[in-house]
Amino acid sequence: MTGGSSASSRSSRPSPAVIRRRRLVVALIAVLAVALIAVVTSIAVRAFAGGDGPKAATTGAASTPTPKPTSLSPVQALLKTAADPAKACAVSFAGDGIDHPPMLQTEGVLFTGLPIPERAGSVFAGWYPTPEAAQAQAQTDRVNGSQLTTCTDHQRTLHAAWTTPEQNTATAAKIPILMYHQFTTKPEGEDNWLRNNYVYIEDFKAQMDYVASQKFYMPTWDELNAFIDGKLFLPQHSLIITDDDADPTWLQLAVPVVTERKLLTTSFVITGERKDGSPSPYVLQRSHTNDMHRAGDNGKGRMVNLSADEVAADLEESAKVLGAKEVIAYPYGHYNATAEQGVAKAGFLLARTIDFGYVHIGTNKLELPVVRINYGDTVNGLKNNIG
């Protein structure tokens, strides 16, 4: 009996291996329980601290504020509006009495609409690339709409120069406006009734070589307008080049000449006949009327046969094609008081005649004189007329 009971007891006791496994399971359950408690505690702390974590709850450290966006400078804001960011150039203006916002220009295109500031007791003398150049006022350094826009990193600054009204008057600048028409490759000229209009192209090249080598200052029309008012100083060594009619010979023969020499030129276009854009970055296209370059009832141009309202309506149509007003050239040079009223009514500032002379301070803006260039005129004749 006793021996049997002892054997039964031994058979129901767990073996050492089973005991070890049980102890291992208990230990693992204990570890998992501790880990679970730690996780639950961490979540509770974060929730209580508003999501800043245990560090914020225990140390009281302030949360990092959300950074505010950096405001754009006027130049940066302007550049963001550019239709073509790759060619955008923000031009700023500096100098005494200058408080003009930056202006958006396009690299590789003529400067357009540069401001002409005013200051009491002074006359504006142009824009320059540096303060030192503005002080020296060398005309070859002066920046205006006769030059293509250039920039560094899409921006640049122009500096204002000033002179006195007395100095402006004493300079007594006389600005020649050259007037060309057609061109010919024949040294002997054309044999027709317009022979005098056709300038031999080699003579034209020699004349433009002279203009380029002498580095004439080439005013824009808004500069000429301000000069006439006595608000802008122009150097005596200034010159404006124009062509009438946009004839095929102008487009084919002469435009390459002025383009190669980088000379600002104005082509007066009959917009009823030509609606194409400018043939060159250096050629401004301005109005020679829309449909008034033909004879009226009395044999003279329609410009002097129509009412002021009719003249204005025609010029408005021309302006729509060209996208500019500024200046017109009277067809055949015909004009009268009614024509001038029509020009002013349409909002044009200036009108060019075919009368010989030079533009100076106080010139009638609607009767600008010219220096006509005819067949046979040489570079020497040009020198005598423009200096």
Short mmCIF file of C-alpha atoms in Angstrom, two decimals:
data_model
loop_
_atom_site.label_atom_id
_atom_site.label_comp_id
_atom_site.label_asym_id
_atom_site.label_seq_id
_atom_site.Cartn_x
_atom_site.Cartn_y
_atom_site.Cartn_z
CA MET A 1 0.00 0.00 0.00
CA THR A 2 2.67 2.40 1.11
CA GLY A 3 4.87 1.61 -1.82
CA GLY A 4 1.97 2.05 -4.24
CA SER A 5 1.04 5.50 -2.92
CA SER A 6 4.57 6.75 -3.26
CA ALA A 7 4.76 5.72 -6.90
CA SER A 8 1.46 7.44 -7.69
CA SER A 9 2.60 10.69 -6.10
CA ARG A 10 5.79 10.69 -8.11
CA SER A 11 3.90 10.14 -11.37
CA SER A 12 1.58 13.24 -10.85
CA ARG A 13 4.39 15.75 -9.97
CA PRO A 14 5.49 17.97 -12.97
CA SER A 15 8.87 17.25 -14.35
CA PRO A 16 11.64 19.88 -14.01
CA ALA A 17 11.37 20.76 -17.73
CA VAL A 18 7.67 21.52 -17.40
CA ILE A 19 8.31 23.68 -14.36
CA ARG A 20 10.95 25.68 -16.24
CA ARG A 21 8.55 26.29 -19.16
CA ARG A 22 5.84 27.44 -16.81
CA ARG A 23 8.20 29.88 -15.11
CA LEU A 24 9.28 31.25 -18.53
CA VAL A 25 5.65 31.82 -19.56
CA VAL A 26 4.94 33.65 -16.31
CA ALA A 27 8.00 35.85 -16.81
CA LEU A 28 6.98 36.73 -20.36
CA ILE A 29 3.47 37.60 -19.23
CA ALA A 30 4.94 39.87 -16.57
CA VAL A 31 7.19 41.65 -19.10
CA LEU A 32 4.30 42.19 -21.51
CA ALA A 33 2.14 43.54 -18.73
CA VAL A 34 4.81 46.06 -17.74
CA ALA A 35 5.24 47.16 -21.37
CA LEU A 36 1.49 47.54 -21.81
CA ILE A 37 1.25 49.66 -18.68
CA ALA A 38 4.10 51.89 -20.00
CA VAL A 39 2.35 52.38 -23.33
CA VAL A 40 -0.99 53.23 -21.72
CA THR A 41 0.73 55.68 -19.36
CA SER A 42 2.54 57.40 -22.25
CA ILE A 43 -0.69 57.83 -24.19
CA ALA A 44 -2.44 59.25 -21.16
CA VAL A 45 0.37 61.75 -20.53
CA ARG A 46 0.34 62.94 -24.15
CA ALA A 47 -3.38 63.36 -24.11
CA PHE A 48 -3.25 65.32 -20.88
CA ALA A 49 -0.40 67.55 -22.22
CA GLY A 50 -2.26 68.48 -25.40
CA GLY A 51 -0.04 66.45 -27.68
CA ASP A 52 3.24 68.11 -26.69
CA GLY A 53 4.57 64.89 -25.22
CA PRO A 54 6.03 64.00 -21.84
CA LYS A 55 8.83 66.57 -22.16
CA ALA A 56 6.44 69.46 -22.42
CA ALA A 57 4.39 68.11 -19.53
CA THR A 58 7.30 67.53 -17.18
CA THR A 59 9.68 70.37 -18.08
CA GLY A 60 7.19 73.08 -19.05
CA ALA A 61 9.08 73.86 -22.32
CA ALA A 62 7.16 76.17 -24.74
CA SER A 63 5.98 74.75 -28.05
CA THR A 64 7.83 75.91 -31.24
CA PRO A 65 5.82 78.71 -32.93
CA THR A 66 4.80 78.32 -36.58
CA PRO A 67 7.18 80.49 -38.68
CA LYS A 68 5.56 83.44 -40.43
CA PRO A 69 6.07 83.72 -44.22
CA THR A 70 8.72 86.26 -45.20
CA SER A 71 7.16 89.29 -46.95
CA LEU A 72 8.33 90.01 -50.50
CA SER A 73 10.27 93.15 -51.36
CA PRO A 74 8.71 95.46 -54.00
CA VAL A 75 11.16 94.10 -56.57
CA GLN A 76 10.38 90.47 -55.71
CA ALA A 77 6.66 91.14 -55.79
CA LEU A 78 7.00 92.84 -59.18
CA LEU A 79 8.98 89.96 -60.67
CA LYS A 80 6.27 87.49 -59.61
CA THR A 81 3.83 89.34 -61.91
CA ALA A 82 5.98 88.88 -65.01
CA ALA A 83 4.36 87.05 -67.91
CA ASP A 84 7.79 85.77 -68.97
CA PRO A 85 9.87 85.29 -65.77
CA ALA A 86 12.93 84.21 -67.76
CA LYS A 87 13.20 87.65 -69.39
CA ALA A 88 11.79 89.76 -66.58
CA CYS A 89 13.83 92.71 -65.33
CA ALA A 90 12.77 94.82 -62.35
CA VAL A 91 14.27 98.30 -62.76
CA SER A 92 14.57 100.43 -59.62
CA PHE A 93 15.21 104.16 -59.55
CA ALA A 94 17.48 106.09 -57.18
CA GLY A 95 18.77 109.61 -56.62
CA ASP A 96 17.84 112.94 -55.07
CA GLY A 97 14.12 113.61 -55.31
CA ILE A 98 13.36 110.14 -56.69
CA ASP A 99 10.43 108.27 -55.20
CA HIS A 100 9.32 106.05 -58.06
CA PRO A 101 8.36 102.38 -57.61
CA PRO A 102 10.31 99.72 -59.53
CA MET A 103 9.19 99.12 -63.11
CA LEU A 104 8.99 95.82 -64.96
CA GLN A 105 10.95 95.67 -68.22
CA THR A 106 11.82 92.82 -70.58
CA GLU A 107 15.41 91.82 -71.26
CA GLY A 108 16.34 92.07 -74.93
CA VAL A 109 13.58 94.61 -75.60
CA LEU A 110 13.97 98.40 -75.73
CA PHE A 111 13.46 100.12 -72.38
CA THR A 112 9.87 101.32 -72.42
CA GLY A 113 8.26 104.20 -70.55
CA LEU A 114 11.14 105.09 -68.25
CA PRO A 115 9.89 107.84 -65.93
CA ILE A 116 10.80 111.49 -66.44
CA PRO A 117 10.68 112.85 -62.88
CA GLU A 118 10.26 116.48 -61.90
CA ARG A 119 11.84 118.40 -59.05
CA ALA A 120 11.29 122.04 -58.14
CA GLY A 121 14.14 124.25 -59.33
CA SER A 122 15.77 121.48 -61.39
CA VAL A 123 15.64 119.91 -64.84
CA PHE A 124 15.90 116.16 -65.18
CA ALA A 125 19.06 115.15 -67.05
CA GLY A 126 18.48 111.46 -67.59
CA TRP A 127 19.12 108.01 -66.09
CA TYR A 128 22.59 106.55 -65.57
CA PRO A 129 23.88 103.11 -64.52
CA THR A 130 25.76 104.32 -61.41
CA PRO A 131 25.75 107.33 -59.05
CA GLU A 132 29.17 108.30 -60.38
CA ALA A 133 27.97 108.26 -63.99
CA ALA A 134 24.95 110.36 -63.01
CA GLN A 135 27.30 112.89 -61.45
CA ALA A 136 29.55 113.00 -64.54
CA GLN A 137 26.63 113.04 -67.02
CA ALA A 138 28.56 111.72 -70.00
CA GLN A 139 25.94 111.31 -72.71
CA THR A 140 27.43 107.98 -73.84
CA ASP A 141 26.55 106.53 -70.41
CA ARG A 142 22.97 107.77 -70.39
CA VAL A 143 20.28 105.07 -70.42
CA ASN A 144 17.01 105.49 -72.29
CA GLY A 145 14.55 103.78 -74.62
CA SER A 146 17.00 103.63 -77.51
CA GLN A 147 18.77 100.73 -75.80
CA LEU A 148 17.83 97.11 -75.18
CA THR A 149 17.10 96.22 -71.58
CA THR A 150 19.89 94.40 -69.75
CA CYS A 151 19.86 93.12 -66.15
CA THR A 152 21.83 91.12 -63.61
CA ASP A 153 19.77 88.47 -61.82
CA HIS A 154 16.59 90.03 -63.22
CA GLN A 155 17.11 93.45 -61.68
CA ARG A 156 19.08 96.69 -61.95
CA THR A 157 19.02 100.23 -60.61
CA LEU A 158 19.12 103.45 -62.61
CA HIS A 159 20.36 106.69 -61.04
CA ALA A 160 18.94 110.14 -61.73
CA ALA A 161 20.94 113.14 -62.93
CA TRP A 162 19.80 116.76 -62.63
CA THR A 163 20.81 120.11 -64.04
CA THR A 164 19.56 123.65 -63.60
CA PRO A 165 16.99 125.47 -65.75
CA GLU A 166 19.69 128.03 -66.53
CA GLN A 167 22.09 125.37 -67.79
CA ASN A 168 19.33 123.75 -69.81
CA THR A 169 18.51 127.05 -71.50
CA ALA A 170 22.16 127.95 -72.04
CA THR A 171 22.85 124.67 -73.84
CA ALA A 172 20.26 125.72 -76.43
CA ALA A 173 20.07 122.25 -77.91
CA LYS A 174 18.65 121.95 -81.43
CA ILE A 175 17.46 118.43 -82.15
CA PRO A 176 17.43 117.31 -85.80
CA ILE A 177 14.80 114.81 -86.96
CA LEU A 178 16.04 113.05 -90.09
CA MET A 179 13.39 112.09 -92.63
CA TYR A 180 13.92 109.29 -95.15
CA HIS A 181 11.48 107.68 -97.59
CA GLN A 182 12.56 105.01 -100.08
CA PHE A 183 15.91 103.39 -100.88
CA THR A 184 17.64 102.12 -104.00
CA THR A 185 20.58 99.87 -104.84
CA LYS A 186 21.25 101.88 -108.01
CA PRO A 187 24.08 104.42 -107.66
CA GLU A 188 22.45 106.46 -110.45
CA GLY A 189 19.14 106.49 -108.57
CA GLU A 190 15.63 105.69 -109.73
CA ASP A 191 14.19 107.14 -112.94
CA ASN A 192 10.72 108.21 -111.91
CA TRP A 193 8.89 111.20 -110.49
CA LEU A 194 9.79 110.12 -106.94
CA ARG A 195 13.48 109.97 -107.81
CA ASN A 196 14.37 112.45 -105.05
CA ASN A 197 12.82 110.19 -102.42
CA TYR A 198 15.12 107.26 -103.15
CA VAL A 199 18.34 107.40 -101.15
CA TYR A 200 21.17 105.26 -102.49
CA ILE A 201 21.64 102.50 -99.92
CA GLU A 202 25.43 102.89 -99.80
CA ASP A 203 24.99 106.58 -98.96
CA PHE A 204 22.58 105.55 -96.23
CA LYS A 205 25.10 103.07 -94.82
CA ALA A 206 27.78 105.76 -94.74
CA GLN A 207 25.41 108.16 -93.00
CA MET A 208 24.45 105.58 -90.38
CA ASP A 209 28.11 104.65 -89.87
CA TYR A 210 28.78 108.30 -89.11
CA VAL A 211 25.86 108.52 -86.65
CA ALA A 212 26.99 105.33 -84.88
CA SER A 213 30.65 106.33 -84.71
CA GLN A 214 29.83 109.78 -83.33
CA LYS A 215 27.64 108.20 -80.62
CA PHE A 216 24.72 110.59 -80.94
CA TYR A 217 22.20 110.48 -78.13
CA MET A 218 18.89 109.22 -79.52
CA PRO A 219 15.90 110.60 -77.59
CA THR A 220 12.60 108.80 -77.40
CA TRP A 221 9.42 110.69 -78.30
CA ASP A 222 8.37 111.11 -74.69
CA GLU A 223 11.81 112.56 -73.98
CA LEU A 224 11.44 114.98 -76.88
CA ASN A 225 8.04 115.99 -75.55
CA ALA A 226 9.49 116.74 -72.09
CA PHE A 227 12.46 118.55 -73.67
CA ILE A 228 10.12 120.91 -75.54
CA ASP A 229 8.42 121.70 -72.21
CA GLY A 230 11.79 122.51 -70.63
CA LYS A 231 11.43 119.59 -68.20
CA LEU A 232 14.22 117.42 -69.63
CA PHE A 233 17.79 118.19 -70.62
CA LEU A 234 18.92 116.84 -73.99
CA PRO A 235 22.53 117.16 -75.10
CA GLN A 236 23.30 119.16 -78.21
CA HIS A 237 24.63 115.94 -79.71
CA SER A 238 21.15 114.37 -80.08
CA LEU A 239 19.42 112.96 -83.14
CA ILE A 240 16.16 111.28 -84.18
CA ILE A 241 15.94 109.10 -87.31
CA THR A 242 12.61 108.56 -89.09
CA ASP A 243 11.31 106.93 -92.25
CA ASP A 244 7.94 107.54 -93.90
CA ASP A 245 5.58 104.96 -95.39
CA ALA A 246 7.31 101.66 -94.36
CA ASP A 247 8.02 101.10 -98.06
CA PRO A 248 9.33 97.63 -99.05
CA THR A 249 12.71 99.18 -99.82
CA TRP A 250 12.87 100.48 -96.26
CA LEU A 251 12.06 97.06 -94.87
CA GLN A 252 14.42 95.14 -97.16
CA LEU A 253 17.37 97.51 -97.51
CA ALA A 254 17.45 100.02 -94.66
CA VAL A 255 16.14 98.12 -91.63
CA PRO A 256 19.12 95.72 -91.61
CA VAL A 257 21.45 98.74 -91.65
CA VAL A 258 20.00 100.43 -88.55
CA THR A 259 19.60 97.07 -86.79
CA GLU A 260 23.24 96.12 -87.29
CA ARG A 261 24.34 99.51 -85.92
CA LYS A 262 21.80 99.41 -83.08
CA LEU A 263 20.30 102.78 -84.01
CA LEU A 264 16.84 103.68 -82.78
CA THR A 265 14.61 104.57 -85.72
CA THR A 266 10.94 105.43 -86.12
CA SER A 267 9.00 104.08 -89.08
CA PHE A 268 5.80 106.02 -89.80
CA VAL A 269 3.35 103.35 -90.97
CA ILE A 270 0.13 103.66 -92.98
CA THR A 271 -1.78 101.13 -90.92
CA GLY A 272 -4.52 100.68 -93.50
CA GLU A 273 -1.81 99.10 -95.67
CA ARG A 274 0.52 97.49 -93.10
CA LYS A 275 -0.48 95.76 -89.89
CA ASP A 276 2.62 93.64 -89.29
CA GLY A 277 4.70 94.13 -86.17
CA SER A 278 8.04 95.89 -86.10
CA PRO A 279 10.70 94.40 -88.36
CA SER A 280 13.49 95.07 -85.85
CA PRO A 281 13.99 95.53 -82.09
CA TYR A 282 15.44 98.96 -82.92
CA VAL A 283 12.51 100.17 -85.04
CA LEU A 284 9.51 101.89 -83.47
CA GLN A 285 6.38 101.84 -85.61
CA ARG A 286 4.28 104.99 -85.26
CA SER A 287 1.32 106.45 -87.14
CA HIS A 288 1.31 107.83 -90.66
CA THR A 289 -2.51 107.67 -90.31
CA ASN A 290 -4.74 104.72 -91.05
CA ASP A 291 -6.39 105.85 -94.30
CA MET A 292 -5.47 109.50 -94.87
CA HIS A 293 -2.39 109.03 -97.01
CA ARG A 294 -4.27 109.85 -100.20
CA ALA A 295 -5.60 112.90 -101.95
CA GLY A 296 -8.76 114.66 -100.86
CA ASP A 297 -11.26 116.64 -102.90
CA ASN A 298 -8.97 119.61 -103.48
CA GLY A 299 -5.91 117.60 -104.48
CA LYS A 300 -4.33 117.89 -101.05
CA GLY A 301 -4.15 115.13 -98.49
CA ARG A 302 -7.28 113.92 -96.74
CA MET A 303 -5.78 115.17 -93.49
CA VAL A 304 -6.70 118.74 -94.48
CA ASN A 305 -10.02 117.78 -96.06
CA LEU A 306 -11.64 116.09 -93.07
CA SER A 307 -13.18 117.41 -89.88
CA ALA A 308 -11.29 117.22 -86.59
CA ASP A 309 -13.58 114.37 -85.48
CA GLU A 310 -12.89 112.42 -88.67
CA VAL A 311 -9.15 112.95 -88.31
CA ALA A 312 -9.31 111.78 -84.70
CA ALA A 313 -11.32 108.69 -85.63
CA ASP A 314 -8.78 107.68 -88.27
CA LEU A 315 -5.88 108.15 -85.87
CA GLU A 316 -7.65 106.10 -83.22
CA GLU A 317 -7.88 103.22 -85.69
CA SER A 318 -4.18 103.60 -86.44
CA ALA A 319 -3.33 103.58 -82.73
CA LYS A 320 -5.23 100.31 -82.25
CA VAL A 321 -2.97 98.63 -84.79
CA LEU A 322 0.27 100.10 -83.45
CA GLY A 323 -0.51 100.03 -79.74
CA ALA A 324 0.95 103.52 -79.34
CA LYS A 325 0.05 107.15 -79.88
CA GLU A 326 2.86 109.56 -79.00
CA VAL A 327 3.55 110.96 -82.49
CA ILE A 328 2.22 110.99 -86.05
CA ALA A 329 3.70 112.13 -89.36
CA TYR A 330 1.34 114.20 -91.55
CA PRO A 331 0.80 112.51 -94.96
CA TYR A 332 2.51 114.59 -97.65
CA GLY A 333 3.33 117.04 -94.87
CA HIS A 334 -0.14 118.57 -95.22
CA TYR A 335 -1.67 119.98 -92.05
CA ASN A 336 -3.79 122.87 -90.84
CA ALA A 337 -5.48 123.99 -87.63
CA THR A 338 -8.31 121.46 -88.07
CA ALA A 339 -5.83 118.62 -88.58
CA GLU A 340 -4.00 119.67 -85.42
CA GLN A 341 -7.27 119.67 -83.51
CA GLY A 342 -7.93 116.12 -84.69
CA VAL A 343 -4.44 115.00 -83.64
CA ALA A 344 -4.92 116.46 -80.16
CA LYS A 345 -8.45 115.06 -79.88
CA ALA A 346 -7.13 111.56 -80.57
CA GLY A 347 -4.64 111.98 -77.72
CA PHE A 348 -1.40 112.23 -79.70
CA LEU A 349 1.31 114.43 -78.16
CA LEU A 350 3.42 115.24 -81.21
CA ALA A 351 3.11 115.58 -84.97
CA ARG A 352 5.95 115.73 -87.50
CA THR A 353 5.83 117.90 -90.60
CA ILE A 354 8.13 118.04 -93.64
CA ASP A 355 9.16 121.64 -92.90
CA PHE A 356 12.90 122.15 -92.54
CA GLY A 357 14.24 122.99 -89.11
CA TYR A 358 15.29 121.76 -85.68
CA VAL A 359 13.38 121.04 -82.49
CA HIS A 360 14.22 123.26 -79.54
CA ILE A 361 12.66 124.21 -76.21
CA GLY A 362 9.25 125.71 -76.94
CA THR A 363 8.79 124.23 -80.46
CA ASN A 364 5.13 123.74 -81.44
CA LYS A 365 4.56 120.06 -80.63
CA LEU A 366 2.13 119.59 -83.52
CA GLU A 367 4.49 121.17 -86.06
CA LEU A 368 7.80 119.38 -85.57
CA PRO A 369 10.30 120.30 -88.32
CA VAL A 370 12.70 117.90 -90.04
CA VAL A 371 15.94 117.56 -91.95
CA ARG A 372 14.91 115.83 -95.17
CA ILE A 373 17.42 113.43 -96.78
CA ASN A 374 17.18 113.20 -100.58
CA TYR A 375 18.82 111.19 -103.32
CA GLY A 376 22.40 112.38 -103.79
CA ASP A 377 22.84 113.56 -100.19
CA THR A 378 26.16 112.28 -98.92
CA VAL A 379 27.59 111.76 -95.46
CA ASN A 380 29.29 115.14 -95.75
CA GLY A 381 25.97 116.81 -96.31
CA LEU A 382 24.61 114.99 -93.26
CA LYS A 383 27.53 116.25 -91.16
CA ASN A 384 26.74 119.81 -92.15
CA ASN A 385 23.13 119.37 -91.07
CA ILE A 386 23.56 117.53 -87.78
CA GLY A 387 27.10 118.37 -86.61
#
